[in-house]
């Protein structure tokens, strides 16, 4: 099983960050790669589309409002992986009320690609996403 994790410090309090990203159906609010999200099964599944029209279906598998994190599994996607499980979490920055650290991590089995290729793919997706989050919060 391969894995990757990316963290970024962003210019907002943990509560502000969580209010933007903590909704399972909120990706289009801050992630340019996702142009639409449709909540299914009472909000436990999201059907995402990207600007190219690709469909990604994900299931919420864990959610903790107090600890500010959620985990999800991919059910359907154009990615060369199987058994994908990811977590996005918001951490406090000690001594700073105006900053938060956001960590996006995932583990998966490569399918039709090497572990290195898939780690590079998701490291890029997470880094680009957290850069977009930083930009959204800074504006």
Short mmCIF file of N, CA and C in Angstrom, two decimals:
data_model
loop_
_atom_site.label_atom_id
_atom_site.label_comp_id
_atom_site.label_asym_id
_atom_site.label_seq_id
_atom_site.Cartn_x
_atom_site.Cartn_y
_atom_site.Cartn_z
N UNK A 1 0.85 -1.17 0.00
CA UNK A 1 0.00 0.00 0.00
C UNK A 1 0.89 1.23 0.00
N UNK A 2 0.58 2.18 -0.87
CA UNK A 2 1.33 3.43 -0.96
C UNK A 2 0.57 4.51 -0.20
N UNK A 3 1.28 5.57 0.16
CA UNK A 3 0.63 6.68 0.86
C UNK A 3 1.38 7.97 0.61
N UNK A 4 0.69 9.07 0.86
CA UNK A 4 1.30 10.39 0.78
C UNK A 4 0.54 11.33 1.70
N UNK A 5 1.18 12.43 2.05
CA UNK A 5 0.57 13.43 2.92
C UNK A 5 1.18 14.79 2.60
N UNK A 6 0.34 15.81 2.56
CA UNK A 6 0.79 17.18 2.32
C UNK A 6 0.14 18.07 3.38
N UNK A 7 0.92 19.00 3.92
CA UNK A 7 0.41 19.96 4.91
C UNK A 7 0.75 21.37 4.46
N UNK A 8 -0.13 22.30 4.80
CA UNK A 8 0.09 23.72 4.52
C UNK A 8 -0.44 24.52 5.71
N UNK A 9 0.27 25.58 6.04
CA UNK A 9 -0.24 26.55 7.00
C UNK A 9 -1.01 27.58 6.20
N UNK A 10 -2.21 27.88 6.66
CA UNK A 10 -3.08 28.80 5.93
C UNK A 10 -3.46 29.98 6.82
N UNK A 11 -3.76 31.15 6.20
CA UNK A 11 -3.98 32.39 6.96
C UNK A 11 -5.42 32.57 7.47
N UNK A 12 -5.83 31.69 8.37
CA UNK A 12 -7.16 31.78 8.99
C UNK A 12 -7.16 30.90 10.23
N UNK A 13 -8.08 31.17 11.12
CA UNK A 13 -8.18 30.36 12.33
C UNK A 13 -8.66 28.95 11.95
N UNK A 14 -8.37 27.97 12.80
CA UNK A 14 -8.86 26.62 12.53
C UNK A 14 -10.38 26.56 12.34
N UNK A 15 -11.13 27.33 13.14
CA UNK A 15 -12.59 27.33 12.98
C UNK A 15 -13.01 27.91 11.64
N UNK A 16 -12.34 28.99 11.19
CA UNK A 16 -12.66 29.57 9.88
C UNK A 16 -12.36 28.58 8.76
N UNK A 17 -11.22 27.91 8.86
CA UNK A 17 -10.84 26.94 7.83
C UNK A 17 -11.85 25.80 7.80
N UNK A 18 -12.18 25.28 8.98
CA UNK A 18 -13.12 24.16 9.04
C UNK A 18 -14.49 24.55 8.51
N UNK A 19 -14.91 25.80 8.76
CA UNK A 19 -16.22 26.22 8.26
C UNK A 19 -16.23 26.25 6.72
N UNK A 20 -15.08 26.44 6.10
CA UNK A 20 -15.00 26.41 4.64
C UNK A 20 -14.86 25.00 4.09
N UNK A 21 -14.01 24.18 4.69
CA UNK A 21 -13.70 22.87 4.10
C UNK A 21 -14.36 21.69 4.80
N UNK A 22 -14.96 21.92 5.97
CA UNK A 22 -15.46 20.81 6.77
C UNK A 22 -16.72 20.14 6.27
N UNK A 23 -17.45 20.79 5.38
CA UNK A 23 -18.62 20.14 4.81
C UNK A 23 -18.19 19.15 3.73
N UNK A 24 -18.68 17.94 3.80
CA UNK A 24 -18.26 16.90 2.86
C UNK A 24 -18.59 17.27 1.42
N UNK A 25 -19.60 18.11 1.24
CA UNK A 25 -20.03 18.51 -0.10
C UNK A 25 -19.46 19.88 -0.51
N UNK A 26 -18.43 20.38 0.22
CA UNK A 26 -17.95 21.75 0.04
C UNK A 26 -16.75 21.90 -0.90
N UNK A 27 -16.27 20.85 -1.52
CA UNK A 27 -15.06 20.98 -2.35
C UNK A 27 -15.13 22.08 -3.40
N UNK A 28 -16.25 22.26 -4.13
CA UNK A 28 -16.27 23.32 -5.14
C UNK A 28 -16.10 24.73 -4.56
N UNK A 29 -16.29 24.89 -3.25
CA UNK A 29 -16.14 26.19 -2.62
C UNK A 29 -14.69 26.64 -2.53
N UNK A 30 -13.75 25.68 -2.62
CA UNK A 30 -12.34 26.06 -2.45
C UNK A 30 -11.37 25.31 -3.36
N UNK A 31 -11.82 24.27 -4.04
CA UNK A 31 -10.93 23.45 -4.85
C UNK A 31 -11.27 23.60 -6.33
N UNK A 32 -10.47 24.36 -7.09
CA UNK A 32 -10.79 24.61 -8.50
C UNK A 32 -10.90 23.33 -9.35
N UNK A 33 -10.22 22.26 -8.94
CA UNK A 33 -10.25 21.01 -9.69
C UNK A 33 -11.65 20.38 -9.69
N UNK A 34 -12.47 20.75 -8.72
CA UNK A 34 -13.83 20.21 -8.62
C UNK A 34 -14.81 21.32 -8.95
N UNK A 35 -15.52 21.15 -10.06
CA UNK A 35 -16.46 22.20 -10.48
C UNK A 35 -17.86 22.00 -9.92
N UNK A 36 -18.21 20.77 -9.54
CA UNK A 36 -19.55 20.51 -9.01
C UNK A 36 -19.50 19.32 -8.05
N UNK A 37 -20.38 19.37 -7.06
CA UNK A 37 -20.52 18.28 -6.10
C UNK A 37 -22.00 18.09 -5.82
N UNK A 38 -22.44 16.86 -5.90
CA UNK A 38 -23.83 16.52 -5.62
C UNK A 38 -23.85 15.55 -4.44
N UNK A 39 -24.57 15.92 -3.40
CA UNK A 39 -24.69 15.05 -2.23
C UNK A 39 -25.69 13.94 -2.52
N UNK A 40 -25.33 12.72 -2.18
CA UNK A 40 -26.19 11.55 -2.36
C UNK A 40 -26.27 10.80 -1.03
N UNK A 41 -27.24 9.92 -0.91
CA UNK A 41 -27.40 9.06 0.27
C UNK A 41 -27.35 9.87 1.56
N UNK A 42 -28.12 10.94 1.60
CA UNK A 42 -28.19 11.75 2.81
C UNK A 42 -26.91 12.48 3.16
N UNK A 43 -26.07 12.73 2.16
CA UNK A 43 -24.83 13.44 2.38
C UNK A 43 -23.64 12.55 2.68
N UNK A 44 -23.85 11.24 2.70
CA UNK A 44 -22.74 10.31 2.99
C UNK A 44 -21.92 9.99 1.74
N UNK A 45 -22.45 10.31 0.57
CA UNK A 45 -21.75 10.08 -0.71
C UNK A 45 -21.78 11.40 -1.47
N UNK A 46 -20.66 11.71 -2.14
CA UNK A 46 -20.63 12.88 -3.00
C UNK A 46 -20.22 12.45 -4.41
N UNK A 47 -20.91 13.03 -5.38
CA UNK A 47 -20.59 12.80 -6.80
C UNK A 47 -19.98 14.09 -7.31
N UNK A 48 -18.70 14.01 -7.62
CA UNK A 48 -17.94 15.18 -8.02
C UNK A 48 -17.70 15.15 -9.52
N UNK A 49 -17.62 16.34 -10.11
CA UNK A 49 -17.18 16.43 -11.50
C UNK A 49 -16.08 17.48 -11.56
N UNK A 50 -15.12 17.23 -12.45
CA UNK A 50 -14.05 18.20 -12.65
C UNK A 50 -14.31 18.96 -13.95
N UNK A 51 -13.52 19.99 -14.25
CA UNK A 51 -13.77 20.77 -15.47
C UNK A 51 -13.72 19.97 -16.77
N UNK A 52 -13.03 18.81 -16.76
CA UNK A 52 -12.98 17.96 -17.95
C UNK A 52 -14.20 17.06 -18.07
N UNK A 53 -15.08 17.07 -17.07
CA UNK A 53 -16.27 16.23 -17.09
C UNK A 53 -16.08 14.87 -16.46
N UNK A 54 -14.88 14.59 -15.91
CA UNK A 54 -14.65 13.32 -15.22
C UNK A 54 -15.51 13.26 -13.96
N UNK A 55 -15.98 12.07 -13.62
CA UNK A 55 -16.81 11.87 -12.44
C UNK A 55 -16.00 11.12 -11.39
N UNK A 56 -16.12 11.60 -10.15
CA UNK A 56 -15.48 10.97 -9.00
C UNK A 56 -16.57 10.79 -7.96
N UNK A 57 -16.73 9.57 -7.48
CA UNK A 57 -17.73 9.29 -6.45
C UNK A 57 -17.00 8.84 -5.20
N UNK A 58 -17.31 9.51 -4.08
CA UNK A 58 -16.62 9.23 -2.83
C UNK A 58 -17.62 9.04 -1.70
N UNK A 59 -17.26 8.16 -0.76
CA UNK A 59 -18.11 7.89 0.41
C UNK A 59 -17.42 8.39 1.67
N UNK A 60 -18.16 9.14 2.48
CA UNK A 60 -17.68 9.58 3.77
C UNK A 60 -17.61 8.37 4.70
N UNK A 61 -16.43 8.13 5.29
CA UNK A 61 -16.29 6.96 6.16
C UNK A 61 -15.98 7.35 7.60
N UNK A 62 -15.68 8.61 7.83
CA UNK A 62 -15.44 9.08 9.19
C UNK A 62 -15.54 10.59 9.24
N UNK A 63 -16.11 11.12 10.32
CA UNK A 63 -16.27 12.56 10.44
C UNK A 63 -16.21 12.92 11.91
N UNK A 64 -15.39 13.92 12.25
CA UNK A 64 -15.29 14.38 13.64
C UNK A 64 -15.29 15.90 13.65
N UNK A 65 -16.42 16.48 13.97
CA UNK A 65 -16.58 17.94 14.00
C UNK A 65 -15.66 18.57 15.04
N UNK A 66 -15.61 17.99 16.23
CA UNK A 66 -14.81 18.57 17.32
C UNK A 66 -13.32 18.55 16.99
N UNK A 67 -12.86 17.48 16.39
CA UNK A 67 -11.44 17.36 16.04
C UNK A 67 -11.13 17.92 14.65
N UNK A 68 -12.15 18.35 13.93
CA UNK A 68 -12.04 18.98 12.61
C UNK A 68 -11.31 18.08 11.59
N UNK A 69 -11.90 16.92 11.33
CA UNK A 69 -11.37 16.08 10.25
C UNK A 69 -12.45 15.14 9.73
N UNK A 70 -12.25 14.73 8.47
CA UNK A 70 -13.11 13.68 7.91
C UNK A 70 -12.28 12.79 6.99
N UNK A 71 -12.76 11.57 6.82
CA UNK A 71 -12.11 10.58 5.96
C UNK A 71 -13.11 10.09 4.93
N UNK A 72 -12.58 9.76 3.76
CA UNK A 72 -13.46 9.30 2.68
C UNK A 72 -12.75 8.26 1.83
N UNK A 73 -13.55 7.45 1.15
CA UNK A 73 -13.04 6.42 0.24
C UNK A 73 -13.55 6.73 -1.17
N UNK A 74 -12.72 6.44 -2.15
CA UNK A 74 -13.15 6.59 -3.54
C UNK A 74 -13.92 5.34 -3.95
N UNK A 75 -15.12 5.55 -4.51
CA UNK A 75 -15.91 4.44 -5.04
C UNK A 75 -15.76 4.33 -6.55
N UNK A 76 -15.57 5.48 -7.21
CA UNK A 76 -15.44 5.52 -8.67
C UNK A 76 -14.61 6.75 -9.03
N UNK A 77 -13.58 6.56 -9.88
CA UNK A 77 -12.74 7.70 -10.29
C UNK A 77 -11.85 7.28 -11.45
N UNK A 78 -11.35 8.27 -12.20
CA UNK A 78 -10.45 7.98 -13.31
C UNK A 78 -8.99 7.79 -12.86
N UNK A 79 -8.77 7.57 -11.57
CA UNK A 79 -7.42 7.43 -11.04
C UNK A 79 -6.99 5.97 -11.02
N UNK A 80 -5.69 5.70 -11.22
CA UNK A 80 -5.19 4.32 -11.24
C UNK A 80 -4.94 3.77 -9.83
N UNK A 81 -6.00 3.72 -9.01
CA UNK A 81 -5.88 3.23 -7.64
C UNK A 81 -7.04 2.33 -7.27
N UNK A 82 -6.81 1.59 -6.23
CA UNK A 82 -7.83 0.74 -5.62
C UNK A 82 -7.64 0.87 -4.11
N UNK A 83 -8.70 0.74 -3.36
CA UNK A 83 -8.61 0.80 -1.91
C UNK A 83 -8.17 2.16 -1.38
N UNK A 84 -8.57 3.23 -2.05
CA UNK A 84 -8.17 4.59 -1.68
C UNK A 84 -8.92 5.05 -0.44
N UNK A 85 -8.18 5.55 0.54
CA UNK A 85 -8.76 6.13 1.75
C UNK A 85 -7.98 7.40 2.06
N UNK A 86 -8.69 8.50 2.25
CA UNK A 86 -8.03 9.79 2.47
C UNK A 86 -8.64 10.49 3.67
N UNK A 87 -7.84 11.35 4.30
CA UNK A 87 -8.29 12.15 5.43
C UNK A 87 -7.83 13.58 5.22
N UNK A 88 -8.71 14.51 5.51
CA UNK A 88 -8.36 15.93 5.53
C UNK A 88 -8.66 16.42 6.94
N UNK A 89 -7.65 17.11 7.52
CA UNK A 89 -7.82 17.57 8.90
C UNK A 89 -7.24 18.96 9.08
N UNK A 90 -7.80 19.68 10.04
CA UNK A 90 -7.38 21.03 10.37
C UNK A 90 -6.80 21.00 11.78
N UNK A 91 -5.55 21.50 11.90
CA UNK A 91 -4.86 21.55 13.19
C UNK A 91 -4.69 23.00 13.64
N UNK A 92 -4.61 23.19 14.93
CA UNK A 92 -4.24 24.50 15.46
C UNK A 92 -2.74 24.68 15.30
N UNK A 93 -2.31 25.94 15.24
CA UNK A 93 -0.89 26.28 15.26
C UNK A 93 -0.63 26.86 16.64
N UNK A 94 0.20 26.20 17.45
CA UNK A 94 0.41 26.67 18.82
C UNK A 94 0.79 28.15 18.88
N UNK A 95 0.06 28.87 19.73
CA UNK A 95 0.35 30.28 19.94
C UNK A 95 -0.19 31.22 18.87
N UNK A 96 -0.91 30.68 17.90
CA UNK A 96 -1.45 31.51 16.80
C UNK A 96 -2.93 31.23 16.61
N UNK A 97 -3.75 32.27 16.79
CA UNK A 97 -5.18 32.14 16.56
C UNK A 97 -5.54 32.45 15.12
N UNK A 98 -4.60 33.06 14.38
CA UNK A 98 -4.88 33.52 13.02
C UNK A 98 -4.36 32.58 11.94
N UNK A 99 -3.83 31.43 12.34
CA UNK A 99 -3.29 30.45 11.40
C UNK A 99 -3.83 29.06 11.73
N UNK A 100 -3.86 28.23 10.71
CA UNK A 100 -4.21 26.81 10.90
C UNK A 100 -3.30 25.99 10.00
N UNK A 101 -3.08 24.76 10.38
CA UNK A 101 -2.36 23.82 9.52
C UNK A 101 -3.40 22.83 8.98
N UNK A 102 -3.39 22.66 7.68
CA UNK A 102 -4.30 21.71 7.04
C UNK A 102 -3.47 20.57 6.49
N UNK A 103 -3.86 19.35 6.81
CA UNK A 103 -3.16 18.15 6.35
C UNK A 103 -4.13 17.33 5.52
N UNK A 104 -3.65 16.92 4.33
CA UNK A 104 -4.44 16.06 3.45
C UNK A 104 -3.58 14.85 3.17
N UNK A 105 -4.07 13.69 3.54
CA UNK A 105 -3.28 12.47 3.39
C UNK A 105 -4.14 11.37 2.77
N UNK A 106 -3.47 10.41 2.17
CA UNK A 106 -4.18 9.29 1.57
C UNK A 106 -3.31 8.06 1.48
N UNK A 107 -3.98 6.93 1.43
CA UNK A 107 -3.29 5.65 1.19
C UNK A 107 -4.12 4.87 0.18
N UNK A 108 -3.42 4.03 -0.59
CA UNK A 108 -4.07 3.41 -1.74
C UNK A 108 -3.17 2.34 -2.31
N UNK A 109 -3.76 1.51 -3.13
CA UNK A 109 -3.02 0.52 -3.92
C UNK A 109 -2.98 1.02 -5.36
N UNK A 110 -1.79 1.02 -5.93
CA UNK A 110 -1.67 1.40 -7.34
C UNK A 110 -2.32 0.31 -8.19
N UNK A 111 -2.97 0.73 -9.27
CA UNK A 111 -3.65 -0.21 -10.16
C UNK A 111 -3.41 0.28 -11.59
N UNK A 112 -2.55 -0.43 -12.32
CA UNK A 112 -2.22 -0.02 -13.68
C UNK A 112 -1.17 1.08 -13.73
N UNK A 113 -0.50 1.33 -12.61
CA UNK A 113 0.56 2.32 -12.52
C UNK A 113 1.48 1.88 -11.38
N UNK A 114 2.64 2.50 -11.30
CA UNK A 114 3.56 2.17 -10.20
C UNK A 114 3.15 2.94 -8.95
N UNK A 115 3.60 2.46 -7.79
CA UNK A 115 3.36 3.19 -6.54
C UNK A 115 3.90 4.61 -6.65
N UNK A 116 5.09 4.75 -7.22
CA UNK A 116 5.72 6.07 -7.33
C UNK A 116 4.86 7.01 -8.18
N UNK A 117 4.31 6.52 -9.27
CA UNK A 117 3.47 7.35 -10.14
C UNK A 117 2.21 7.82 -9.42
N UNK A 118 1.61 6.92 -8.67
CA UNK A 118 0.37 7.26 -7.98
C UNK A 118 0.65 8.18 -6.78
N UNK A 119 1.75 7.93 -6.08
CA UNK A 119 2.12 8.85 -4.99
C UNK A 119 2.37 10.24 -5.55
N UNK A 120 3.06 10.34 -6.67
CA UNK A 120 3.31 11.64 -7.30
C UNK A 120 1.99 12.31 -7.71
N UNK A 121 1.06 11.53 -8.27
CA UNK A 121 -0.24 12.06 -8.68
C UNK A 121 -0.98 12.69 -7.50
N UNK A 122 -1.13 11.92 -6.41
CA UNK A 122 -1.91 12.42 -5.27
C UNK A 122 -1.16 13.47 -4.47
N UNK A 123 0.15 13.39 -4.40
CA UNK A 123 0.92 14.46 -3.76
C UNK A 123 0.66 15.77 -4.49
N UNK A 124 0.63 15.72 -5.81
CA UNK A 124 0.33 16.92 -6.61
C UNK A 124 -1.09 17.41 -6.41
N UNK A 125 -2.05 16.50 -6.39
CA UNK A 125 -3.46 16.89 -6.18
C UNK A 125 -3.61 17.56 -4.81
N UNK A 126 -3.05 16.94 -3.76
CA UNK A 126 -3.17 17.51 -2.42
C UNK A 126 -2.46 18.86 -2.33
N UNK A 127 -1.24 18.96 -2.87
CA UNK A 127 -0.49 20.21 -2.81
C UNK A 127 -1.21 21.32 -3.57
N UNK A 128 -1.68 21.02 -4.78
CA UNK A 128 -2.43 22.02 -5.55
C UNK A 128 -3.70 22.44 -4.82
N UNK A 129 -4.38 21.48 -4.22
CA UNK A 129 -5.61 21.77 -3.48
C UNK A 129 -5.34 22.66 -2.28
N UNK A 130 -4.29 22.36 -1.53
CA UNK A 130 -4.00 23.17 -0.36
C UNK A 130 -3.46 24.53 -0.75
N UNK A 131 -2.77 24.63 -1.87
CA UNK A 131 -2.36 25.94 -2.38
C UNK A 131 -3.59 26.77 -2.75
N UNK A 132 -4.59 26.13 -3.38
CA UNK A 132 -5.83 26.82 -3.72
C UNK A 132 -6.58 27.26 -2.46
N UNK A 133 -6.58 26.41 -1.45
CA UNK A 133 -7.21 26.77 -0.16
C UNK A 133 -6.51 28.00 0.43
N UNK A 134 -5.19 27.99 0.42
CA UNK A 134 -4.43 29.13 0.94
C UNK A 134 -4.82 30.40 0.20
N UNK A 135 -4.90 30.31 -1.12
CA UNK A 135 -5.26 31.46 -1.94
C UNK A 135 -6.68 31.93 -1.62
N UNK A 136 -7.62 31.01 -1.47
CA UNK A 136 -9.00 31.37 -1.16
C UNK A 136 -9.10 32.08 0.19
N UNK A 137 -8.32 31.63 1.16
CA UNK A 137 -8.37 32.22 2.50
C UNK A 137 -7.62 33.54 2.58
N UNK A 138 -6.64 33.72 1.71
CA UNK A 138 -5.84 34.95 1.73
C UNK A 138 -6.55 36.11 1.04
N UNK A 139 -7.55 35.80 0.21
CA UNK A 139 -8.21 36.87 -0.54
C UNK A 139 -9.38 37.48 0.21
#
